[in-house]
């Protein structure tokens, strides 16, 4: 209830405290990590899979491998194209500074329809 004749006293204003912004840490430059290994990825996926394959999107298998390998800063990864074992071996013999990784997919024709019958 309000009483007549009395004023509500206002509290004294609080002094503004000036805050000094905290200095942001200077980001240290990242060291340039030189890749330790060079890998050439070649694939033999399309020719090794038939049209009745149970493996989803077999044509993308090599790109999944490339993506995963490229996530490492210790690897220099490049795609060497479609190839077979013979061509991959030739590339490896001619390459003195790189390893060659052949990505192949094959199906186990003797596995039942409910089994995961694709192998990498």
Coordinates of C-alpha atoms in Angstrom, one line a residue:
X1 CA 0.0 0.0 0.0
X2 CA 1.2 3.4 -0.8
X3 CA 1.4 6.0 1.9
X4 CA 0.7 9.6 1.0
X5 CA 3.4 12.1 1.5
X6 CA 6.3 9.7 1.5
X7 CA 8.7 9.3 -1.3
X8 CA 10.4 6.1 -2.2
X9 CA 14.0 6.8 -2.0
X10 CA 16.0 5.7 -5.1
X11 CA 19.1 3.8 -4.4
X12 CA 22.3 5.7 -5.3
X13 CA 23.4 4.9 -8.9
X14 CA 26.1 2.3 -9.1
X15 CA 29.3 3.6 -10.5
X16 CA 30.2 2.3 -13.9
X17 CA 33.1 0.0 -13.7
X18 CA 35.1 0.2 -16.8
X19 CA 36.2 -3.2 -17.9
X20 CA 39.4 -3.5 -19.7
X21 CA 39.1 -6.0 -22.5
X22 CA 41.2 -9.1 -21.9
X23 CA 43.9 -9.3 -24.4
X24 CA 43.2 -12.0 -27.0
X25 CA 46.0 -14.5 -27.3
X26 CA 47.9 -14.1 -30.4
X27 CA 47.4 -17.2 -32.5
X28 CA 50.7 -18.9 -33.0
X29 CA 51.4 -19.7 -36.6
X30 CA 50.9 -23.4 -37.4
X31 CA 54.0 -25.2 -38.2
X32 CA 54.0 -26.3 -41.8
X33 CA 53.9 -30.0 -41.5
X34 CA 55.6 -31.6 -44.4
X35 CA 53.8 -34.9 -45.3
X36 CA 55.9 -37.9 -44.3
X37 CA 54.5 -40.1 -47.0
X38 CA 53.2 -39.7 -50.6
X39 CA 50.5 -42.1 -51.7
X40 CA 49.0 -42.5 -55.2
X41 CA 45.5 -44.1 -55.0
X42 CA 44.4 -46.0 -58.0
X43 CA 41.1 -47.9 -58.2
X44 CA 39.7 -51.0 -59.9
X45 CA 36.1 -50.7 -58.7
X46 CA 33.9 -50.2 -61.7
X47 CA 35.2 -53.1 -63.7
X48 CA 35.2 -55.5 -60.8
X49 CA 31.6 -55.0 -59.7
X50 CA 28.6 -56.4 -61.6
X51 CA 25.2 -54.7 -62.0
X52 CA 23.6 -56.9 -59.3
X53 CA 26.1 -55.7 -56.7
X54 CA 24.8 -55.5 -53.1
X55 CA 27.4 -52.9 -52.3
X56 CA 25.9 -49.4 -52.4
X57 CA 27.6 -46.9 -54.8
X58 CA 30.7 -49.0 -55.5
X59 CA 32.0 -46.3 -57.9
X60 CA 32.4 -44.0 -54.8
X61 CA 34.6 -46.4 -52.9
X62 CA 37.9 -44.8 -54.0
X63 CA 36.7 -41.3 -53.2
X64 CA 35.9 -42.4 -49.6
X65 CA 39.4 -43.8 -49.3
X66 CA 40.8 -40.5 -50.7
X67 CA 38.8 -38.4 -48.3
X68 CA 39.9 -40.4 -45.3
X69 CA 43.6 -40.4 -46.3
X70 CA 43.6 -36.7 -47.0
X71 CA 42.3 -36.0 -43.5
X72 CA 45.9 -36.8 -42.3
X73 CA 48.4 -34.0 -42.5
X74 CA 51.1 -36.6 -42.6
X75 CA 50.1 -37.9 -46.0
X76 CA 50.3 -36.4 -49.5
X77 CA 47.5 -38.1 -51.4
X78 CA 46.7 -38.0 -55.1
X79 CA 44.4 -39.9 -57.3
X80 CA 46.0 -41.9 -60.0
X81 CA 42.9 -42.9 -61.9
X82 CA 41.3 -46.2 -62.9
X83 CA 43.8 -49.0 -63.0
X84 CA 44.2 -52.8 -62.6
X85 CA 46.8 -54.7 -60.6
X86 CA 49.3 -54.8 -63.5
X87 CA 49.1 -51.0 -64.1
X88 CA 49.3 -50.3 -60.4
X89 CA 52.4 -52.4 -60.1
X90 CA 54.0 -50.5 -63.0
X91 CA 53.1 -47.2 -61.4
X92 CA 54.7 -48.4 -58.1
X93 CA 57.9 -49.6 -59.9
X94 CA 58.3 -46.2 -61.7
X95 CA 57.5 -44.2 -58.6
X96 CA 60.5 -43.6 -56.3
X97 CA 58.9 -41.3 -53.8
X98 CA 55.4 -42.6 -53.5
X99 CA 53.5 -45.6 -52.3
X100 CA 50.7 -47.0 -54.5
X101 CA 47.4 -48.0 -53.0
X102 CA 45.1 -50.1 -55.3
X103 CA 41.4 -49.9 -54.2
X104 CA 39.5 -52.9 -55.4
X105 CA 36.0 -54.2 -54.5
X106 CA 35.0 -57.8 -55.0
X107 CA 31.9 -59.7 -54.0
X108 CA 31.8 -63.1 -52.4
X109 CA 29.6 -64.9 -54.9
X110 CA 29.1 -67.8 -52.4
X111 CA 27.7 -65.7 -49.7
X112 CA 23.9 -65.7 -49.1
X113 CA 21.7 -62.7 -49.9
X114 CA 21.4 -61.6 -46.3
X115 CA 25.1 -61.6 -45.6
X116 CA 27.2 -58.6 -46.1
X117 CA 29.0 -60.1 -49.0
X118 CA 31.1 -57.2 -50.2
X119 CA 34.7 -57.0 -49.2
X120 CA 37.1 -54.1 -49.5

